Short mmCIF file of C-alpha atoms and ligand atoms in Angstrom, two decimals:
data_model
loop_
_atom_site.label_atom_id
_atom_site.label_comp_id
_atom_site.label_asym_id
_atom_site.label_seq_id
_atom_site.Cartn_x
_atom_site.Cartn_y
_atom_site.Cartn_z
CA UNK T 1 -34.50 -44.10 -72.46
CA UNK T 2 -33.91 -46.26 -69.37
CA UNK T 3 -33.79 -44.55 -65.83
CA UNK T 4 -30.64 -45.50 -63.80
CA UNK T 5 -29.85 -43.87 -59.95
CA UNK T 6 -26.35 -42.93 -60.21
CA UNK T 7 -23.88 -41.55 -57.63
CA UNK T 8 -22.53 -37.97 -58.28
CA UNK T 9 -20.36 -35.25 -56.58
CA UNK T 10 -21.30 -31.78 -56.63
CA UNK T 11 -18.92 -28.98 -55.67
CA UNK T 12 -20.31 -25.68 -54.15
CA UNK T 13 -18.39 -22.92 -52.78
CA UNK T 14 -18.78 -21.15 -49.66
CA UNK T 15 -20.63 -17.94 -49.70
CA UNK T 16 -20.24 -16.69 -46.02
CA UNK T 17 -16.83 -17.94 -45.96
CA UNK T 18 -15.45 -15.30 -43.40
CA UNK T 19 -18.42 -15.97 -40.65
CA UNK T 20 -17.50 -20.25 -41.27
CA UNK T 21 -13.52 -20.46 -41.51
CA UNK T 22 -12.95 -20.80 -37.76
CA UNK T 23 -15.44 -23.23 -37.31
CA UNK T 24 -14.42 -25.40 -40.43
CA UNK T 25 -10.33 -25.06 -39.40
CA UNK T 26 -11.62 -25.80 -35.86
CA UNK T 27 -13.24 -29.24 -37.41
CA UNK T 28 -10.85 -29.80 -40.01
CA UNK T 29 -7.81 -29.70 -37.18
CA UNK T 30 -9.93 -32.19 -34.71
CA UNK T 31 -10.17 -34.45 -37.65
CA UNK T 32 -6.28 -34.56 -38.38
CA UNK T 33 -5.76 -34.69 -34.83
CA UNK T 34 -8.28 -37.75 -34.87
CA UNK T 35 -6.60 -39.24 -38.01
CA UNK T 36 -2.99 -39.55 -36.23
CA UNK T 37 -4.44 -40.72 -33.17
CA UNK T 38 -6.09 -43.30 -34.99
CA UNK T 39 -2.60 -44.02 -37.15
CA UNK T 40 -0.28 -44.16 -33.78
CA UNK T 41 -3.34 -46.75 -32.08
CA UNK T 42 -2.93 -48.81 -35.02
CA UNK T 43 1.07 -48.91 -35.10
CA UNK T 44 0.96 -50.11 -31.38
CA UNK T 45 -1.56 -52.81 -32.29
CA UNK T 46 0.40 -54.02 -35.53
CA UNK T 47 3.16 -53.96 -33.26
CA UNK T 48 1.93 -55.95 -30.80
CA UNK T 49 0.14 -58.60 -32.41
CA UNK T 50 1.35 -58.07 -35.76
CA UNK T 51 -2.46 -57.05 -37.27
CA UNK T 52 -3.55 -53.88 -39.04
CA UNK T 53 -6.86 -53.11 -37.23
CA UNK T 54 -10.17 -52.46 -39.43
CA UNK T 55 -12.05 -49.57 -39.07
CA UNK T 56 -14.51 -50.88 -36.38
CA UNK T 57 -12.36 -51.86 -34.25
CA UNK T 58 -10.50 -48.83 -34.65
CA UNK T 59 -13.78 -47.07 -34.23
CA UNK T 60 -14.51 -49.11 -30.86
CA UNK T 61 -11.27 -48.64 -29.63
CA UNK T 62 -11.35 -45.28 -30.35
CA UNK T 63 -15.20 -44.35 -29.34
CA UNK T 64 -14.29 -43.02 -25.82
CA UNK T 65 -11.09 -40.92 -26.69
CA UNK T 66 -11.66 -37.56 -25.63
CA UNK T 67 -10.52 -36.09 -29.05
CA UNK T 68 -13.57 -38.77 -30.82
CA UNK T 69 -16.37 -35.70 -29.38
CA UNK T 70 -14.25 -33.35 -31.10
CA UNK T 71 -16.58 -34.07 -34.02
CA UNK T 72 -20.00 -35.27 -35.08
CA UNK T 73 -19.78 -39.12 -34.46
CA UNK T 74 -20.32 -39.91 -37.82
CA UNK T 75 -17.74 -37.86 -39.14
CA UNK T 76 -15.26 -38.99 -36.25
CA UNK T 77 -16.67 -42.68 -37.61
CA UNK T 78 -15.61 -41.43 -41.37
CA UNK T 79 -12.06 -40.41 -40.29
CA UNK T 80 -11.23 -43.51 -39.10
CA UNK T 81 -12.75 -45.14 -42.06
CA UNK T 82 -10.56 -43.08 -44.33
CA UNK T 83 -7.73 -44.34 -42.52
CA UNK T 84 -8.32 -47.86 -41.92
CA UNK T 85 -8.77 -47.71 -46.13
CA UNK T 86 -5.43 -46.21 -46.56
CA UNK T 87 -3.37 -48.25 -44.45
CA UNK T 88 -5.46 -51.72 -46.61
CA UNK T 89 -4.45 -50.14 -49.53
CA UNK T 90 -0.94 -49.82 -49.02
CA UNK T 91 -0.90 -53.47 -47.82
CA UNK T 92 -2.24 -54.59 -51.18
CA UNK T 93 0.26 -52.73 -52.79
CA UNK T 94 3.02 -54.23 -51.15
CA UNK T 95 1.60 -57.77 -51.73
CA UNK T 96 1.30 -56.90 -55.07
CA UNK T 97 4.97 -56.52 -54.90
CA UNK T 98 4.94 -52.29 -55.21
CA UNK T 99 8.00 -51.43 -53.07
CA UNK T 100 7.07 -47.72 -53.87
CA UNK T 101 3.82 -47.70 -51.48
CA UNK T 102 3.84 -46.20 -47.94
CA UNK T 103 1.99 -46.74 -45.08
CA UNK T 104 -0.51 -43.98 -44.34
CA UNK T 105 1.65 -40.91 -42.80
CA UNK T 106 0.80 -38.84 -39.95
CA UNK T 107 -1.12 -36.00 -41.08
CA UNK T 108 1.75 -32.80 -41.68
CA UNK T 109 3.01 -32.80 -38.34
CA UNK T 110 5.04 -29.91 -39.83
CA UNK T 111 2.03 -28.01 -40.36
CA UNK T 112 0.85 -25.76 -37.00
CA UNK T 113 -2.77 -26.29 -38.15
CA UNK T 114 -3.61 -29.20 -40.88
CA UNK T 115 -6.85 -29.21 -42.47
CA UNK T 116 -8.15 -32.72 -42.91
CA UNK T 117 -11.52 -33.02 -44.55
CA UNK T 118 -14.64 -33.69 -42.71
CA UNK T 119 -17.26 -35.86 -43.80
CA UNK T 120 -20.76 -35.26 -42.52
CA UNK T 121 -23.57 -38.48 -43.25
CA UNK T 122 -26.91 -38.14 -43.20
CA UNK T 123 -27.41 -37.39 -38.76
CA UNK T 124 -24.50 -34.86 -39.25
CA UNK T 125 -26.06 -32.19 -41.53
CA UNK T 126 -29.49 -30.72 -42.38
CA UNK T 127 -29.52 -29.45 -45.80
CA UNK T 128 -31.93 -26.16 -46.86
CA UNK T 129 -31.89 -26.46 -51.09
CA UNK T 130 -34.66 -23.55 -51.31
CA UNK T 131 -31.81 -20.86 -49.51
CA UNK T 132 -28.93 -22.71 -50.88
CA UNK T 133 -28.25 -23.36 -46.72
CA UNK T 134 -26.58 -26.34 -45.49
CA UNK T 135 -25.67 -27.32 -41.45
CA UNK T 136 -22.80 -29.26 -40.72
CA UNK T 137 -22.62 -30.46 -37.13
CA UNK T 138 -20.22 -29.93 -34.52
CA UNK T 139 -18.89 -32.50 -32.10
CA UNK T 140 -19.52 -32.09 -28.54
CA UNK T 141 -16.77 -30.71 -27.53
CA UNK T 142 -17.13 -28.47 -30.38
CA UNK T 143 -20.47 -26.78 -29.47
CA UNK T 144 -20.38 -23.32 -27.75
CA UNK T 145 -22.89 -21.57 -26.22
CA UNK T 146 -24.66 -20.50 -29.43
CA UNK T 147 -24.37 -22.81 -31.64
CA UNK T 148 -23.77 -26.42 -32.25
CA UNK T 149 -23.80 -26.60 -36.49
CA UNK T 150 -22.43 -24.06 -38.57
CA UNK T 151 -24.52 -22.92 -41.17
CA UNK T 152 -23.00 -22.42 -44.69
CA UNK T 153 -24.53 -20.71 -47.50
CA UNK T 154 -23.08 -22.40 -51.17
CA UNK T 155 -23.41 -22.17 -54.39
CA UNK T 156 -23.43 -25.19 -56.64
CA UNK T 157 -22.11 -24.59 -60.50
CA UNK T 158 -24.87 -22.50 -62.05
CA UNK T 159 -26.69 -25.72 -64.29
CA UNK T 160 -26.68 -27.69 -60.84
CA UNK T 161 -29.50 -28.01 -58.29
CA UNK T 162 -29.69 -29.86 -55.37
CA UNK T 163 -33.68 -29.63 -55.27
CA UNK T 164 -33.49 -31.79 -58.23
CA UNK T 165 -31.50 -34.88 -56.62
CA UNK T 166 -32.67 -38.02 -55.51
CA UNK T 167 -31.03 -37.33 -51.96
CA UNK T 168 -27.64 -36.13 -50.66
CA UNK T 169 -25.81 -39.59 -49.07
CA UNK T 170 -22.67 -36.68 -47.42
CA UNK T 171 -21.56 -33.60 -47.52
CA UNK T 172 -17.80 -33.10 -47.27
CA UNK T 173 -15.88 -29.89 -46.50
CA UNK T 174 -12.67 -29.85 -48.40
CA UNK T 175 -9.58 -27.26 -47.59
CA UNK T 176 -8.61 -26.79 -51.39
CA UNK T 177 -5.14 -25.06 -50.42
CA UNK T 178 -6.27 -21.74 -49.78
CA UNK T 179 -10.07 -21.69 -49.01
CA UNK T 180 -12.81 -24.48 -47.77
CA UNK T 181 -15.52 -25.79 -50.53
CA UNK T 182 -18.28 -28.20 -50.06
CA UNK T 183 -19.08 -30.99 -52.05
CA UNK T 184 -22.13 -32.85 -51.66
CA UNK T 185 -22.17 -36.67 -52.70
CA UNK T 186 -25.53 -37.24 -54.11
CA UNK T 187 -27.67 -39.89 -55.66
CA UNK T 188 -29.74 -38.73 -58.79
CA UNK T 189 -31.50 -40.43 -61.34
CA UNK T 190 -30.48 -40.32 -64.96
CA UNK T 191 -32.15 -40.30 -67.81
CA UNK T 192 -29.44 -43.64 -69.56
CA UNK T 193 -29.76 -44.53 -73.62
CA UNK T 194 -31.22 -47.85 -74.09
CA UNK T 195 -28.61 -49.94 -74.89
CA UNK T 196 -27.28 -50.08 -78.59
CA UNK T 197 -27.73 -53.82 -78.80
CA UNK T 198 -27.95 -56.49 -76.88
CA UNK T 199 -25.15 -57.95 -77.65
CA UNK T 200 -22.09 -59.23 -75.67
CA UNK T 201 -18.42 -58.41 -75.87
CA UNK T 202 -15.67 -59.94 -73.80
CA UNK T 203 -12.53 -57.95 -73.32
CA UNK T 204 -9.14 -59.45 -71.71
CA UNK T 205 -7.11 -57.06 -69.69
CA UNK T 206 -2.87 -57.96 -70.04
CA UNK T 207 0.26 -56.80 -69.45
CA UNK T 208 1.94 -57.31 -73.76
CA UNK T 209 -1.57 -56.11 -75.10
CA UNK T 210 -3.61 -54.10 -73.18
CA UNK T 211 -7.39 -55.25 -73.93
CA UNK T 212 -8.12 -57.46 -76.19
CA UNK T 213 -12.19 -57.56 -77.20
CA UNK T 214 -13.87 -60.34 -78.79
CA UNK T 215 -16.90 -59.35 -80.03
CA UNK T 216 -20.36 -61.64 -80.81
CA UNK T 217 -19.88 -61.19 -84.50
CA UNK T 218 -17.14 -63.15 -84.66
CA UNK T 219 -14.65 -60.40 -84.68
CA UNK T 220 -11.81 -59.53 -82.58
CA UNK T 221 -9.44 -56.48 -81.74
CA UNK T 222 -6.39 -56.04 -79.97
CA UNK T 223 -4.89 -52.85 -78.47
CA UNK T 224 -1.42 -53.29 -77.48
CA UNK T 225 -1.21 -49.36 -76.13
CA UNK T 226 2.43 -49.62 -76.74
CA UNK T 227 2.78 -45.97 -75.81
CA UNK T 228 2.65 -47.16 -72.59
CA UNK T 229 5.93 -49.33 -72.73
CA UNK T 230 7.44 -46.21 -73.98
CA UNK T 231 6.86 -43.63 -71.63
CA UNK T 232 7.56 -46.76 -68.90
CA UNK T 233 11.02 -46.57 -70.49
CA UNK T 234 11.36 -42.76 -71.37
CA UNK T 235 9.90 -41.79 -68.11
CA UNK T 236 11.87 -44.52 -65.99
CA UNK T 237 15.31 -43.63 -67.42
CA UNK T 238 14.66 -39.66 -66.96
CA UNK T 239 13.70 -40.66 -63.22
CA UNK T 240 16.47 -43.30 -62.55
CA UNK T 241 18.87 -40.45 -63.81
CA UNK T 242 17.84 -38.14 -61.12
CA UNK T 243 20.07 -38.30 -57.74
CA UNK T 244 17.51 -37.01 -55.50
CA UNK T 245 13.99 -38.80 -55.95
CA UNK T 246 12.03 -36.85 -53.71
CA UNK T 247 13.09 -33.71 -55.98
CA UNK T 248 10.28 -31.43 -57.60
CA UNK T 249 11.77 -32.39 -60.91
CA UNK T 250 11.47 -36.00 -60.07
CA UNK T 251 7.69 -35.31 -58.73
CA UNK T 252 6.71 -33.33 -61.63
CA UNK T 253 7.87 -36.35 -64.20
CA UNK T 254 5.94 -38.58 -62.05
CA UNK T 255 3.07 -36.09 -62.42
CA UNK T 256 3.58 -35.92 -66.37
CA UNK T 257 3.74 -39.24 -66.84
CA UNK T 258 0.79 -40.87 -64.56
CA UNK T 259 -1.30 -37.69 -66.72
CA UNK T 260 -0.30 -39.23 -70.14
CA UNK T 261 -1.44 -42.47 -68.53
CA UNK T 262 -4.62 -41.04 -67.51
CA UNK T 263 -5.15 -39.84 -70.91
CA UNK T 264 -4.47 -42.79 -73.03
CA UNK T 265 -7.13 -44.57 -70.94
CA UNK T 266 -9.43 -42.01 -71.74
CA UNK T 267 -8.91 -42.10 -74.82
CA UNK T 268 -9.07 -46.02 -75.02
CA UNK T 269 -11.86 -46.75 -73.28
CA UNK T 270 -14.03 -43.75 -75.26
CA UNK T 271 -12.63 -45.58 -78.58
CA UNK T 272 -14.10 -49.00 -77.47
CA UNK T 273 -17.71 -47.64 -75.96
CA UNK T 274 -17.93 -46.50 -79.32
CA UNK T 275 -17.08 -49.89 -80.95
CA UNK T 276 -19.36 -51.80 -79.24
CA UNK T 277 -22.38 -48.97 -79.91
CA UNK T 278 -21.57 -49.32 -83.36
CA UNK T 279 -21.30 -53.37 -83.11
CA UNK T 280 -24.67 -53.14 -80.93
CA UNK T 281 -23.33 -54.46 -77.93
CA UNK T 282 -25.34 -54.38 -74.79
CA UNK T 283 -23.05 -55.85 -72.24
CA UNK T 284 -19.67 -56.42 -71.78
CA UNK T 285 -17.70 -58.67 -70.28
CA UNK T 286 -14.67 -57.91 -68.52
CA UNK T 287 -11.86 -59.59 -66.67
CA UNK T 288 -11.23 -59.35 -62.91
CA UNK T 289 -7.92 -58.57 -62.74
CA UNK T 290 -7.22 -60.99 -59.45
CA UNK T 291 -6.77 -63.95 -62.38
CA UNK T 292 -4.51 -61.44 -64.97
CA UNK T 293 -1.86 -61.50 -62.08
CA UNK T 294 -1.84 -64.65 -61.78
CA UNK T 295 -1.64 -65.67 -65.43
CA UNK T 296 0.65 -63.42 -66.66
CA UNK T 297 3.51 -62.76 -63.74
CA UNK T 298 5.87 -64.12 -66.00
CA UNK T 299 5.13 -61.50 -69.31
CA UNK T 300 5.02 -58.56 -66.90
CA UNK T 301 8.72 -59.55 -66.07
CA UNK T 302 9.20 -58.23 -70.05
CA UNK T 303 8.62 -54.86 -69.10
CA UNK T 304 11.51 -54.30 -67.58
CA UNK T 305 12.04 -52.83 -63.65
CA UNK T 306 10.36 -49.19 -64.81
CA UNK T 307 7.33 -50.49 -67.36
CA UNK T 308 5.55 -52.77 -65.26
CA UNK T 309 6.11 -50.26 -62.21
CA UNK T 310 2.86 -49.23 -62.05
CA UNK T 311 0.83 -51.62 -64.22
CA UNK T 312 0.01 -54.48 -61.41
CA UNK T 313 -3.75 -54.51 -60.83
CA UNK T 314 -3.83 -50.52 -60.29
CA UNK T 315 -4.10 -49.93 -64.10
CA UNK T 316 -6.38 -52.48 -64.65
CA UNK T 317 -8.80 -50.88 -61.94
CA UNK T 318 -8.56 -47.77 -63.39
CA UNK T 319 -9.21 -48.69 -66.60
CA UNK T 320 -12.22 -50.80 -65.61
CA UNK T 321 -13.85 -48.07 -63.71
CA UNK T 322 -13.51 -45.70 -66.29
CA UNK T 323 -14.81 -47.87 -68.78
CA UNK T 324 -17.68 -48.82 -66.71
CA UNK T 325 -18.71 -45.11 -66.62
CA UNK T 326 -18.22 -44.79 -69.89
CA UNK T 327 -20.28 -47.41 -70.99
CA UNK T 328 -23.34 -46.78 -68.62
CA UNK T 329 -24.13 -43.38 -70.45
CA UNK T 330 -24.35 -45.17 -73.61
CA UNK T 331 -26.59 -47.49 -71.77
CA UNK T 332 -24.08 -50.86 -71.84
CA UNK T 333 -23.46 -52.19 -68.90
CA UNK T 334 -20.11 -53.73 -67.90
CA UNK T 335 -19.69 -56.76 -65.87
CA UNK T 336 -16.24 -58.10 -64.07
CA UNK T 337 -16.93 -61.80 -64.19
CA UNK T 338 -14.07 -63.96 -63.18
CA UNK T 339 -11.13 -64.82 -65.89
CA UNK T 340 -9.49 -67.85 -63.79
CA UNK T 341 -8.60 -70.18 -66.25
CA UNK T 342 -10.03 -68.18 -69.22
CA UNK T 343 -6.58 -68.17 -70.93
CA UNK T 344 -5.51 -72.02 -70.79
CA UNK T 345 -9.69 -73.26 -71.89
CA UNK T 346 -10.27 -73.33 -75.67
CA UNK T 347 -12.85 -71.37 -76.40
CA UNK T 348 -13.85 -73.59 -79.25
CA UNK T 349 -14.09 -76.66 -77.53
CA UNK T 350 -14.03 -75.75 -73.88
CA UNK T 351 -11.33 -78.04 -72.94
CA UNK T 352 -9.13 -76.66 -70.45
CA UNK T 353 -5.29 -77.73 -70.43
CA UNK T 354 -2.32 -76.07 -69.42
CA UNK T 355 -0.19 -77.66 -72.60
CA UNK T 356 -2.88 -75.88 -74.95
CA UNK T 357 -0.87 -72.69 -73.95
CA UNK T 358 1.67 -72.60 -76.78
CA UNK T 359 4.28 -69.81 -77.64
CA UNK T 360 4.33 -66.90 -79.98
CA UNK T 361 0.92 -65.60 -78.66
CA UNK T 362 -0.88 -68.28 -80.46
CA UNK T 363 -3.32 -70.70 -78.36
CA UNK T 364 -3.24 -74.23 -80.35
CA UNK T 365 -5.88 -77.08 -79.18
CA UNK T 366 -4.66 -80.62 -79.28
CA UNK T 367 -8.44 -81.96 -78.91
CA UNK T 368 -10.24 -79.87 -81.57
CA UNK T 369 -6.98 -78.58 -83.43
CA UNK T 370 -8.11 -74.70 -83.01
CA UNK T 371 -5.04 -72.34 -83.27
CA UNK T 372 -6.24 -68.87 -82.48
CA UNK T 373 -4.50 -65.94 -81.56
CA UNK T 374 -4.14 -66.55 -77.37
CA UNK T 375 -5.14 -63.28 -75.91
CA UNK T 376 -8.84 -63.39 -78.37
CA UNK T 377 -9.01 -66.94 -76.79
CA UNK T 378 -9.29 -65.60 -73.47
CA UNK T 379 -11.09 -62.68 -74.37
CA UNK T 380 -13.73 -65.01 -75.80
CA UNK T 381 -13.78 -66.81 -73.32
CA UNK T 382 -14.70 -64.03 -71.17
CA UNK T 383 -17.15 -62.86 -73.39
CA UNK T 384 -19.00 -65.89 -72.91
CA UNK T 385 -18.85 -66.10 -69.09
CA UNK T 386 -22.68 -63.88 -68.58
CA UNK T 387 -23.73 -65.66 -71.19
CA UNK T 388 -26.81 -68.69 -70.75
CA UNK T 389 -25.47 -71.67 -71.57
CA UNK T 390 -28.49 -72.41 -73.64
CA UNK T 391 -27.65 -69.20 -75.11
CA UNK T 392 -27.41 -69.85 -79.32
CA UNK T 393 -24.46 -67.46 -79.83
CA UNK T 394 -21.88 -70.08 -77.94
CA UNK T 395 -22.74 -72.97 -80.39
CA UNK T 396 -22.60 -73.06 -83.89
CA UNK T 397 -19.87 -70.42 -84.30
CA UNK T 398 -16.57 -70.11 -86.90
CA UNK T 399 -13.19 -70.39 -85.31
CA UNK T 400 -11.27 -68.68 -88.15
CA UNK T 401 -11.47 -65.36 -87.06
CA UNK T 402 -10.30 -65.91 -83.57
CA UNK T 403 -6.90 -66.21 -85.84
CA UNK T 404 -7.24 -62.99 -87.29
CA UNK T 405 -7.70 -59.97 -85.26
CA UNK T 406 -7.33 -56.71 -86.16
CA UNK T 407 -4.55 -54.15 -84.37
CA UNK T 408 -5.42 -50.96 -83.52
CA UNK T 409 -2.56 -48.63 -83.02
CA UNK T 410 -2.43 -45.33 -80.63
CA UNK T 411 -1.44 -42.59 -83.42
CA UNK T 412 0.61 -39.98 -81.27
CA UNK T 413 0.23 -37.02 -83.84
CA UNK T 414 -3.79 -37.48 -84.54
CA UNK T 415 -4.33 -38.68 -80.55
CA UNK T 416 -6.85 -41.47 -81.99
CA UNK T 417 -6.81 -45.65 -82.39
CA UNK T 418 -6.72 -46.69 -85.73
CA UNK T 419 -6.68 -50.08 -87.13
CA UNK T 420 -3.40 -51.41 -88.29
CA UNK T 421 -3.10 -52.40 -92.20
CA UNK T 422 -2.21 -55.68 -91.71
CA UNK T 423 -2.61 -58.24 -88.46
CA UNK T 424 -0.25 -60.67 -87.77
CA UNK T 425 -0.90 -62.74 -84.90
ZN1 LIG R 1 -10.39 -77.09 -78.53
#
């Protein structure tokens, strides 16, 4: 056992809800009222100089508004945080050539009294973990003659204590629809496995097969997750048939299929922590998905206008992050190291050439004649990225395998991977 200082969320609910609620909707209106402010300041500068401002200059801008004492500074800081996020996250989107994306909206202006959430940071709240009582602080112009913190009892899920944490980074204060909850963002300490091995495993993320892992015993594995491509195209069609796209039918398809999506990612990356603890892997290599887009624009066109909706670098985070987690409870950790090149380099001879790219998903080198299946190329290429070059493992290996990997195969009825009978590259 290894300890590792992880970051966790805790939910708690309110127990003196009644005495809180005005207080809270008092906060949690400021902050929406904050949050459009903020969104209207940075339309006028984007239309005046044609720059999306970041959140300190937002923040400076912003820091002698009347409505910025509304709240505790650091959650007034938060807000603008939040939004300055949002509206870089839809511009990434859009570069990435997702014409679905829109800018961050003003919050429900249709709404007489929108709840946003309030963040409080370590100045804004004083937490009590022997009488479960926490104080969130006011702004200001929120204080009243009594009191300037409101002072909520929670309860945290029974096998949950907050005495036991490392420390509490934030407590947030979330409307959930029909009542507030708290949930405190804390660091702890976990008790992590030693890793299984310490061995290293390179996967390649991609658009035809999903990951592709190469592992140090000269094995290899693809996953094409070909369910994917067929709710793209089941999912696509049933949307592009609707007239109205903003319809709840439309949303709830939308909903249905971004869960299966969620699931099959799930499901993958459990299958392949438990791969590389039986292989004895310690590490694994991974990817950055900045050099996938760049490789492989031209497969993604294959998907079609609905498949590769949604696949552009968001997947690939996703996937990575859940992987990550994954991994660390099982003690392996996972690093991104940069894949730039990693698909036209032999991973035999390390010469890199853009005619060793050949067709038919097979990678052929004219210097040391390797052919090998092209995505296991990469992938072992990545794999070898952490590596020390003085490392033995990256001499003295067999090329034949990189030839021969095996398929494994999302089974719909038993929900599982299994391998495919026979591999053909
Ligand atoms: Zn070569």
């Amino acid at each position: 056992m290894a300890k590792k200082i992880v970051t966790r969320t805790y939910k708690a609910s309110i127990q003196n809800r009644s005495q809180v609620a005005d207080d809270l909707d008092a906060l949690g209106f400021a902050a929406s009222k904050l949050w459009n402010i903020g969104r209207w300041t940075s339309a006028r500068i984007w239309d005046e100089i044609g720059h999306i401002p970041e959140h300190d200059e937002l923040t400076s801008y912003l820091k002698s508004h009347e409505r910025y004492d509304d709240l505790h500074s650091q959650s007034s800081q938060r807000v603008l945080q939040e939004l300055a996020e949002a509206f870089r996250s839809w511009y990434g989107k859009r570069q990435n050539g997702d014409t679905r994306a829109n800018p961050p909206g003003y919050r429900k202006r249709g709404d007489e009294h929108p709840r946003s959430t309030i963040t409080f940071k370590n100045a804004g709240f004083k937490l009590d973990t022997k009488h479960d009582h926490v104080r969130l602080s006011k702004g200001d112009n929120t204080k009243d003659y009594w009191a300037d913190f409101i002072l909520c009892e929670y309860q945290t899920r029974p096998d949950v204590d907050l005495g036991d944490v490392t420390s509490v980074q934030q407590v947030r204060a979330v409307w959930t629809g029909h009542e507030w909850e708290l949930h405190f963002v804390c660091k702890r300490e976990l008790d992590v496995p030693d890793a299984p091995g310490e061995q290293t495993a390179g996967i390649d993320l991609g658009i035809c097969t999903f990951a592709t892992l190469a592992y140090e015993d000269e094995t290899a594995e693809l996953y094409p997750l070909d369910c994917l491509k067929e709710d793209g195209y089941y999912f696509g069609k049933r949307i592009a048939r609707s007239d109205d796209s903003t319809s709840t039918r439309v949303e709830r398809l939308h909903r249905k299929w971004s869960n299966r999506r969620t699931h099959y990612f799930h499901t993958l990356a459990k299958h392949i922590v438990d791969r590389c603890v039986e292989k004895g892997i310690g590490q694994i290599a991974i990817g950055d998905l900045e050099g996938v887009r760049e490789d492989e624009a031209g497969e993604a066109k294959n998907w079609g206008p609905h498949g590769n909706l949604d696949l552009h670098g968001w997947a690939f985070d996703r996937f990575t992050n859940l992987l990550t987690y994954k991994a660390e409870m099982h003690g392996i950790a996972v690093e991104q190291v940069d894949e730039r090149g990693t698909s036209r380099t032999c991973s035999c001879c390390g010469r890199e050439d853009d005619s060793n790219r050949v067709e038919r998903g097979l990678y052929v080198c004219d210097e040391c004649d390797l052919v090998a299946n092209a995505d296991v190329n990469g992938a072992e290429n990545i794999r070898k990225v952490p590596l020390n070059p003085a490392d033995s493992s990256s001499g003295d290996r067999s090329n034949g395998w990189l030839a021969q990997p095996s398929v494994y195969q999302f089974d719909q009825t038993s929900g599982v991977f299994t391998p495919r009978e026979q591999a053909t590259p």
